[in-house]
Amino acid sequence: MEDKDDIQTLVEKYLDNRATLSERARIDSWIEENEELNHWLAARIENSDSTIEPQLRERLNAGIYSLYDADHTNDIESNSLMEDSHSDKRHNIWPLAVAASIIIIAAITGILLLRNDAPRYSIPLTVSTNAGERSHIILPDGSSLTLNNKTEVKYHYDDTLKERSLTLSGEAAFDVATDPEHPFVVTCDGLRIECRGTSFNVKGYPDEDNITVVLSDGVITASTPNQSIKMKPGNKVSYDKHTRNLQSTMVYADDYTEWISGCSRFNDDRLDDILRSVSRYYGVTINIITPSLRDVRLSGSLGRKSLEETLGIIATAADAKYILESDSTICFYRQP
């Protein structure tokens, strides 16, 4: 983490238009058009009472909103997942939405902590993605996350427990900054994952029965109130939301992070779960009409293809058929 005096100086130079081109580029890399981040920072400043001088508060507020409203030179790169010649509507895009490098939070936090300390845990930072989006963020402690589509994370530092705390709904790949004295804790629908610094992937969507944790590097502990598993690289822990049991197996960890580069891999997964993933990716509704199809298991990978290409590959593999009921509703079935 950078020295907070240096960070304060750089932020003030930026707001005073005294920063050099390289310094401006450095700040610009910290903020990339994230409305929630800007509102969070503004609220953070507004609630900092006497720990920040009124003049600096006004300048920071003005600076945050002017930065947000200004034209950015770093446009968000996007690619269409489907070009449908029969419809003007695209079934979503994959904006490589690097939703704000959150290192700027450390800068503002450094300013707020120059005197005694504003409550650092009172305003959690929330970042979310929509269907077809992924987002890369950097947290104040230097940890980095990549969020898959339709994912939400809430992060805060708990001064009482002295831990870095994050709640997850969806899927995210973590690269946690090492800090032996301050554990990094992820909670996801009854499952707690704790580490001091490591790389792992967590998938826990509300509409799925299981939460999976796959460890790439280091050591983490996955636990419930009744069970705990200390994981090693290559371990996959599955948490059944209904039975509340944990199961551990060995896997090839890289398979579970291929989604970061736009490739979805399935390993003996149920068709029901695969189509949920497709539904989130393209922002469509997929119904399975034939009940027996739900438990058909498939393995393989899907790259960035159009919706119809993807549906065709899955239907062929599952010995099924599908129909497009509307532009956003698909039905899978198997003829008797």
Tab-separated table of C-alpha atoms in Angstrom:
chain	number	residue	atom	x	y	z
A	1	MET	CA	0.000	0.000	0.000
A	2	GLU	CA	1.315	3.444	-0.860
A	3	ASP	CA	2.194	6.007	1.796
A	4	LYS	CA	-0.948	7.971	2.630
A	5	ASP	CA	0.916	11.314	2.655
A	6	ASP	CA	1.998	10.661	-0.937
A	7	ILE	CA	-1.543	9.652	-1.856
A	8	GLN	CA	-3.008	12.793	-0.297
A	9	THR	CA	-0.524	14.976	-2.171
A	10	LEU	CA	-1.317	13.271	-5.475
A	11	VAL	CA	-5.092	13.563	-5.004
A	12	GLU	CA	-4.831	17.240	-4.065
A	13	LYS	CA	-2.593	17.964	-7.083
A	14	TYR	CA	-5.141	16.218	-9.309
A	15	LEU	CA	-8.046	18.254	-7.910
A	16	ASP	CA	-6.025	21.491	-8.267
A	17	ASN	CA	-5.129	20.655	-11.886
A	18	ARG	CA	-1.435	20.635	-10.944
A	19	ALA	CA	-0.821	16.950	-11.658
A	20	THR	CA	1.542	15.947	-14.441
A	21	LEU	CA	0.355	13.813	-17.336
A	22	SER	CA	1.804	10.690	-15.747
A	23	GLU	CA	0.186	11.549	-12.392
A	24	ARG	CA	-3.162	12.184	-14.076
A	25	ALA	CA	-2.882	8.869	-15.905
A	26	ARG	CA	-2.196	7.215	-12.569
A	27	ILE	CA	-5.314	8.744	-11.000
A	28	ASP	CA	-7.397	8.029	-14.119
A	29	SER	CA	-6.464	4.379	-13.820
A	30	TRP	CA	-8.018	4.449	-10.330
A	31	ILE	CA	-11.417	5.673	-11.465
A	32	GLU	CA	-13.214	4.415	-14.562
A	33	GLU	CA	-16.788	5.649	-14.707
A	34	ASN	CA	-18.325	3.885	-11.726
A	35	GLU	CA	-21.341	5.748	-10.393
A	36	GLU	CA	-21.633	3.628	-7.245
A	37	LEU	CA	-17.991	4.267	-6.414
A	38	ASN	CA	-18.422	8.008	-6.793
A	39	HIS	CA	-21.525	8.085	-4.619
A	40	TRP	CA	-19.747	5.914	-2.043
A	41	LEU	CA	-16.778	8.269	-1.910
A	42	ALA	CA	-19.040	11.310	-1.653
A	43	ALA	CA	-20.983	9.725	1.191
A	44	ARG	CA	-17.717	8.760	2.862
A	45	ILE	CA	-16.535	12.361	2.779
A	46	GLU	CA	-19.923	13.723	3.854
A	47	ASN	CA	-19.996	11.445	6.910
A	48	SER	CA	-16.437	12.132	7.971
A	49	ASP	CA	-17.473	15.030	10.296
A	50	SER	CA	-14.497	16.774	11.881
A	51	THR	CA	-11.824	14.493	10.470
A	52	ILE	CA	-11.646	16.500	7.260
A	53	GLU	CA	-11.501	20.252	6.817
A	54	PRO	CA	-14.632	21.854	5.232
A	55	GLN	CA	-12.633	23.375	2.365
A	56	LEU	CA	-11.048	20.049	1.471
A	57	ARG	CA	-14.430	18.331	1.791
A	58	GLU	CA	-15.939	20.729	-0.754
A	59	ARG	CA	-13.010	20.317	-3.130
A	60	LEU	CA	-13.143	16.533	-2.913
A	61	ASN	CA	-16.904	16.457	-3.490
A	62	ALA	CA	-16.557	18.777	-6.458
A	63	GLY	CA	-13.608	16.807	-7.761
A	64	ILE	CA	-15.380	13.470	-7.511
A	65	TYR	CA	-18.403	14.622	-9.485
A	66	SER	CA	-16.369	16.570	-12.037
A	67	LEU	CA	-14.225	13.477	-12.608
A	68	TYR	CA	-17.337	11.402	-13.058
A	69	ASP	CA	-18.958	13.865	-15.462
A	70	ALA	CA	-15.816	14.518	-17.494
A	71	ASP	CA	-15.151	12.739	-20.756
A	72	HIS	CA	-12.737	9.848	-20.105
A	73	THR	CA	-10.104	8.861	-22.556
A	74	ASN	CA	-10.183	5.241	-21.372
A	75	ASP	CA	-13.403	4.037	-22.982
A	76	ILE	CA	-14.855	0.735	-21.813
A	77	GLU	CA	-14.048	-1.915	-24.363
A	78	SER	CA	-17.035	-4.001	-25.419
A	79	ASN	CA	-17.803	-6.791	-27.806
A	80	SER	CA	-21.133	-8.097	-29.029
A	81	LEU	CA	-21.909	-11.648	-28.105
A	82	MET	CA	-24.572	-11.896	-30.764
A	83	GLU	CA	-25.274	-10.145	-34.021
A	84	ASP	CA	-28.828	-11.146	-34.899
A	85	SER	CA	-29.726	-10.238	-38.475
A	86	HIS	CA	-33.414	-10.820	-37.637
A	87	SER	CA	-33.603	-8.385	-34.756
A	88	ASP	CA	-32.172	-5.023	-33.777
A	89	LYS	CA	-31.867	-6.280	-30.222
A	90	ARG	CA	-28.605	-7.857	-29.168
A	91	HIS	CA	-28.695	-10.503	-26.508
A	92	ASN	CA	-26.365	-8.429	-24.402
A	93	ILE	CA	-22.742	-7.495	-24.678
A	94	TRP	CA	-19.648	-8.316	-22.668
A	95	PRO	CA	-18.346	-4.941	-21.628
A	96	LEU	CA	-14.919	-5.581	-20.211
A	97	ALA	CA	-16.285	-3.349	-17.513
A	98	VAL	CA	-13.291	-2.747	-15.394
A	99	ALA	CA	-15.616	-1.110	-12.899
A	100	ALA	CA	-13.239	1.304	-11.268
A	101	SER	CA	-9.938	0.347	-9.792
A	102	ILE	CA	-10.886	0.906	-6.216
A	103	ILE	CA	-7.393	1.930	-5.140
A	104	ILE	CA	-8.787	5.492	-5.103
A	105	ILE	CA	-10.686	4.486	-1.974
A	106	ALA	CA	-7.371	3.973	-0.236
A	107	ALA	CA	-6.404	7.490	-1.249
A	108	ILE	CA	-9.514	9.078	0.208
A	109	THR	CA	-9.328	6.823	3.260
A	110	GLY	CA	-5.754	7.990	3.793
A	111	ILE	CA	-6.947	11.608	3.833
A	112	LEU	CA	-9.757	10.832	6.261
A	113	LEU	CA	-7.394	9.018	8.587
A	114	LEU	CA	-4.840	11.786	8.840
A	115	ARG	CA	-6.303	12.801	12.160
A	116	ASN	CA	-8.097	10.388	14.415
A	117	ASP	CA	-10.249	8.059	12.331
A	118	ALA	CA	-13.650	8.110	10.790
A	119	PRO	CA	-15.538	4.816	11.167
A	120	ARG	CA	-14.134	2.803	8.283
A	121	TYR	CA	-16.839	0.177	8.379
A	122	SER	CA	-19.990	2.332	8.466
A	123	ILE	CA	-20.420	2.657	4.683
A	124	PRO	CA	-19.770	-0.617	2.816
A	125	LEU	CA	-18.588	-0.394	-0.756
A	126	THR	CA	-20.991	-2.163	-3.117
A	127	VAL	CA	-20.108	-3.161	-6.679
A	128	SER	CA	-22.380	-5.182	-8.968
A	129	THR	CA	-22.568	-6.442	-12.550
A	130	ASN	CA	-25.491	-7.032	-14.887
A	131	ALA	CA	-26.218	-9.871	-17.288
A	132	GLY	CA	-23.372	-10.293	-19.748
A	133	GLU	CA	-20.965	-8.128	-17.762
A	134	ARG	CA	-17.815	-8.815	-15.818
A	135	SER	CA	-15.871	-6.339	-13.739
A	136	HIS	CA	-12.358	-6.143	-12.309
A	137	ILE	CA	-11.884	-4.140	-9.114
A	138	ILE	CA	-9.071	-3.453	-6.679
A	139	LEU	CA	-10.011	-3.084	-3.011
A	140	PRO	CA	-8.432	-0.655	-0.532
A	141	ASP	CA	-6.197	-3.392	0.910
A	142	GLY	CA	-4.733	-4.133	-2.530
A	143	SER	CA	-6.767	-7.301	-3.105
A	144	SER	CA	-8.180	-7.719	-6.606
A	145	LEU	CA	-11.449	-9.305	-7.678
A	146	THR	CA	-13.007	-10.227	-10.992
A	147	LEU	CA	-16.803	-10.374	-10.864
A	148	ASN	CA	-18.780	-12.590	-13.200
A	149	ASN	CA	-22.152	-11.563	-14.614
A	150	LYS	CA	-25.071	-10.782	-12.264
A	151	THR	CA	-22.788	-10.614	-9.227
A	152	GLU	CA	-22.754	-8.272	-6.248
A	153	VAL	CA	-20.073	-7.775	-3.599
A	154	LYS	CA	-20.110	-5.604	-0.481
A	155	TYR	CA	-16.777	-4.827	1.138
A	156	HIS	CA	-15.812	-3.128	4.384
A	157	TYR	CA	-13.052	-3.171	6.953
A	158	ASP	CA	-14.338	-4.039	10.431
A	159	ASP	CA	-12.344	-2.116	13.034
A	160	THR	CA	-13.883	-4.136	15.854
A	161	LEU	CA	-13.001	-7.573	14.490
A	162	LYS	CA	-9.869	-6.316	12.714
A	163	GLU	CA	-10.838	-8.175	9.561
A	164	ARG	CA	-11.433	-7.420	5.928
A	165	SER	CA	-15.000	-8.477	5.263
A	166	LEU	CA	-16.813	-9.113	1.977
A	167	THR	CA	-20.240	-10.568	1.210
A	168	LEU	CA	-20.809	-12.191	-2.179
A	169	SER	CA	-23.850	-13.022	-4.254
A	170	GLY	CA	-22.854	-14.518	-7.596
A	171	GLU	CA	-19.365	-15.501	-8.727
A	172	ALA	CA	-15.979	-13.885	-8.225
A	173	ALA	CA	-12.306	-14.764	-8.566
A	174	PHE	CA	-10.175	-13.443	-5.700
A	175	ASP	CA	-6.499	-12.532	-5.492
A	176	VAL	CA	-6.205	-11.517	-1.843
A	177	ALA	CA	-3.387	-9.275	-0.634
A	178	THR	CA	-1.350	-10.914	2.130
A	179	ASP	CA	-1.955	-9.521	5.609
A	180	PRO	CA	-1.313	-12.039	8.417
A	181	GLU	CA	-2.839	-9.780	11.075
A	182	HIS	CA	-6.087	-8.979	9.274
A	183	PRO	CA	-7.991	-11.973	7.883
A	184	PHE	CA	-9.926	-11.615	4.653
A	185	VAL	CA	-13.383	-13.138	5.129
A	186	VAL	CA	-15.889	-13.888	2.369
A	187	THR	CA	-19.435	-14.833	3.362
A	188	CYS	CA	-21.867	-16.305	0.875
A	189	ASP	CA	-25.292	-17.577	1.915
A	190	GLY	CA	-24.204	-19.430	5.060
A	191	LEU	CA	-20.676	-20.300	3.944
A	192	ARG	CA	-17.624	-18.524	5.393
A	193	ILE	CA	-14.262	-18.476	3.605
A	194	GLU	CA	-11.265	-17.117	5.500
A	195	CYS	CA	-7.706	-16.474	4.369
A	196	ARG	CA	-4.742	-14.152	4.908
A	197	GLY	CA	-3.682	-13.902	1.268
A	198	THR	CA	-4.306	-16.312	-1.600
A	199	SER	CA	-6.150	-16.922	-4.911
A	200	PHE	CA	-9.494	-18.689	-5.180
A	201	ASN	CA	-12.859	-18.691	-6.955
A	202	VAL	CA	-16.285	-18.667	-5.313
A	203	LYS	CA	-19.541	-19.352	-7.124
A	204	GLY	CA	-22.709	-18.836	-5.123
A	205	TYR	CA	-25.739	-17.620	-7.046
A	206	PRO	CA	-29.027	-17.344	-5.104
A	207	ASP	CA	-30.902	-19.515	-7.618
A	208	GLU	CA	-28.485	-22.471	-7.356
A	209	ASP	CA	-28.504	-25.236	-4.746
A	210	ASN	CA	-24.749	-25.316	-4.180
A	211	ILE	CA	-21.897	-22.936	-3.489
A	212	THR	CA	-18.492	-23.964	-4.812
A	213	VAL	CA	-15.065	-22.770	-3.716
A	214	VAL	CA	-11.971	-23.707	-5.730
A	215	LEU	CA	-8.501	-22.860	-4.413
A	216	SER	CA	-5.745	-21.976	-6.879
A	217	ASP	CA	-2.966	-20.953	-4.524
A	218	GLY	CA	-2.247	-20.759	-0.797
A	219	VAL	CA	-4.487	-21.951	2.025
A	220	ILE	CA	-8.055	-21.034	2.941
A	221	THR	CA	-10.632	-22.343	5.391
A	222	ALA	CA	-14.212	-22.952	4.277
A	223	SER	CA	-16.624	-23.345	7.156
A	224	THR	CA	-20.211	-23.459	8.340
A	225	PRO	CA	-21.373	-23.367	11.976
A	226	ASN	CA	-21.067	-27.188	12.062
A	227	GLN	CA	-18.204	-28.032	9.728
A	228	SER	CA	-14.812	-26.717	8.616
A	229	ILE	CA	-12.410	-27.719	5.829
A	230	LYS	CA	-8.878	-26.399	5.436
A	231	MET	CA	-8.308	-26.247	1.706
A	232	LYS	CA	-5.112	-26.723	-0.293
A	233	PRO	CA	-4.429	-25.806	-3.945
A	234	GLY	CA	-6.615	-27.859	-6.276
A	235	ASN	CA	-9.308	-28.442	-3.643
A	236	LYS	CA	-12.920	-27.848	-4.565
A	237	VAL	CA	-15.377	-27.528	-1.691
A	238	SER	CA	-19.097	-27.741	-2.411
A	239	TYR	CA	-21.652	-26.460	0.094
A	240	ASP	CA	-25.176	-27.862	-0.181
A	241	LYS	CA	-27.585	-25.119	0.887
A	242	HIS	CA	-30.269	-27.656	1.824
A	243	THR	CA	-28.276	-30.206	3.816
A	244	ARG	CA	-25.670	-27.608	4.920
A	245	ASN	CA	-22.925	-30.156	4.350
A	246	LEU	CA	-19.478	-29.536	2.898
A	247	GLN	CA	-17.787	-31.931	0.473
A	248	SER	CA	-14.206	-31.696	-0.778
A	249	THR	CA	-12.732	-33.059	-4.024
A	250	MET	CA	-9.581	-32.473	-6.085
A	251	VAL	CA	-9.979	-30.654	-9.425
A	252	TYR	CA	-7.946	-28.763	-12.010
A	253	ALA	CA	-8.363	-25.271	-10.573
A	254	ASP	CA	-7.792	-23.395	-13.853
A	255	ASP	CA	-10.993	-24.911	-15.271
A	256	TYR	CA	-12.992	-22.872	-12.776
A	257	THR	CA	-11.574	-19.493	-13.740
A	258	GLU	CA	-11.755	-19.792	-17.534
A	259	TRP	CA	-14.860	-17.596	-17.403
A	260	ILE	CA	-12.538	-14.637	-16.750
A	261	SER	CA	-11.340	-14.847	-20.367
A	262	GLY	CA	-14.868	-15.408	-21.699
A	263	CYS	CA	-14.897	-19.213	-21.830
A	264	SER	CA	-17.396	-21.197	-19.733
A	265	ARG	CA	-16.269	-24.710	-18.787
A	266	PHE	CA	-18.591	-27.426	-17.512
A	267	ASN	CA	-17.464	-30.591	-15.755
A	268	ASP	CA	-20.228	-33.184	-15.488
A	269	ASP	CA	-22.711	-30.377	-14.743
A	270	ARG	CA	-26.488	-30.703	-14.838
A	271	LEU	CA	-28.214	-29.221	-17.867
A	272	ASP	CA	-30.397	-27.210	-15.482
A	273	ASP	CA	-27.296	-25.497	-14.048
A	274	ILE	CA	-25.684	-24.985	-17.461
A	275	LEU	CA	-28.786	-23.258	-18.825
A	276	ARG	CA	-28.913	-21.028	-15.744
A	277	SER	CA	-25.391	-19.924	-16.567
A	278	VAL	CA	-26.360	-19.271	-20.192
A	279	SER	CA	-29.415	-17.345	-19.013
A	280	ARG	CA	-27.294	-15.050	-16.843
A	281	TYR	CA	-24.731	-14.543	-19.609
A	282	TYR	CA	-27.210	-13.486	-22.291
A	283	GLY	CA	-29.914	-11.960	-20.103
A	284	VAL	CA	-32.671	-14.298	-21.303
A	285	THR	CA	-35.156	-16.692	-19.688
A	286	ILE	CA	-34.702	-20.401	-20.440
A	287	ASN	CA	-37.386	-22.912	-19.466
A	288	ILE	CA	-36.927	-26.701	-19.480
A	289	ILE	CA	-40.205	-28.263	-20.583
A	290	THR	CA	-39.170	-31.939	-20.310
A	291	PRO	CA	-38.400	-32.625	-16.611
A	292	SER	CA	-35.931	-35.463	-17.327
A	293	LEU	CA	-33.664	-33.020	-19.167
A	294	ARG	CA	-32.844	-31.175	-15.969
A	295	ASP	CA	-30.529	-33.915	-14.719
A	296	VAL	CA	-28.729	-34.591	-18.002
A	297	ARG	CA	-25.016	-34.049	-17.315
A	298	LEU	CA	-22.605	-32.487	-19.778
A	299	SER	CA	-18.902	-31.666	-19.921
A	300	GLY	CA	-17.080	-29.276	-22.229
A	301	SER	CA	-16.523	-25.585	-22.791
A	302	LEU	CA	-18.320	-22.726	-24.505
A	303	GLY	CA	-16.577	-19.658	-25.907
A	304	ARG	CA	-17.965	-16.325	-26.991
A	305	LYS	CA	-20.622	-17.393	-29.456
A	306	SER	CA	-24.006	-16.028	-30.425
A	307	LEU	CA	-26.978	-17.103	-28.355
A	308	GLU	CA	-28.348	-19.337	-31.098
A	309	GLU	CA	-24.967	-20.988	-31.668
A	310	THR	CA	-24.659	-21.666	-27.951
A	311	LEU	CA	-28.173	-23.093	-27.701
A	312	GLY	CA	-27.535	-25.305	-30.738
A	313	ILE	CA	-24.355	-26.772	-29.225
A	314	ILE	CA	-26.064	-27.512	-25.913
A	315	ALA	CA	-29.188	-28.957	-27.548
A	316	THR	CA	-27.109	-31.312	-29.682
A	317	ALA	CA	-25.042	-32.488	-26.731
A	318	ALA	CA	-28.149	-33.059	-24.604
A	319	ASP	CA	-30.127	-34.730	-27.417
A	320	ALA	CA	-32.755	-32.024	-27.041
A	321	LYS	CA	-34.464	-29.313	-29.031
A	322	TYR	CA	-35.287	-25.706	-28.304
A	323	ILE	CA	-37.640	-23.044	-29.578
A	324	LEU	CA	-37.463	-19.266	-29.293
A	325	GLU	CA	-40.804	-18.233	-27.848
A	326	SER	CA	-39.792	-14.575	-27.931
A	327	ASP	CA	-36.668	-12.459	-28.167
A	328	SER	CA	-35.886	-13.200	-24.512
A	329	THR	CA	-37.585	-16.535	-23.730
A	330	ILE	CA	-36.347	-19.974	-24.829
A	331	CYS	CA	-37.839	-23.407	-24.171
A	332	PHE	CA	-35.810	-26.657	-24.114
A	333	TYR	CA	-37.605	-29.964	-24.665
A	334	ARG	CA	-37.102	-33.536	-25.779
A	335	GLN	CA	-39.548	-35.236	-28.131
A	336	PRO	CA	-40.973	-38.585	-26.961
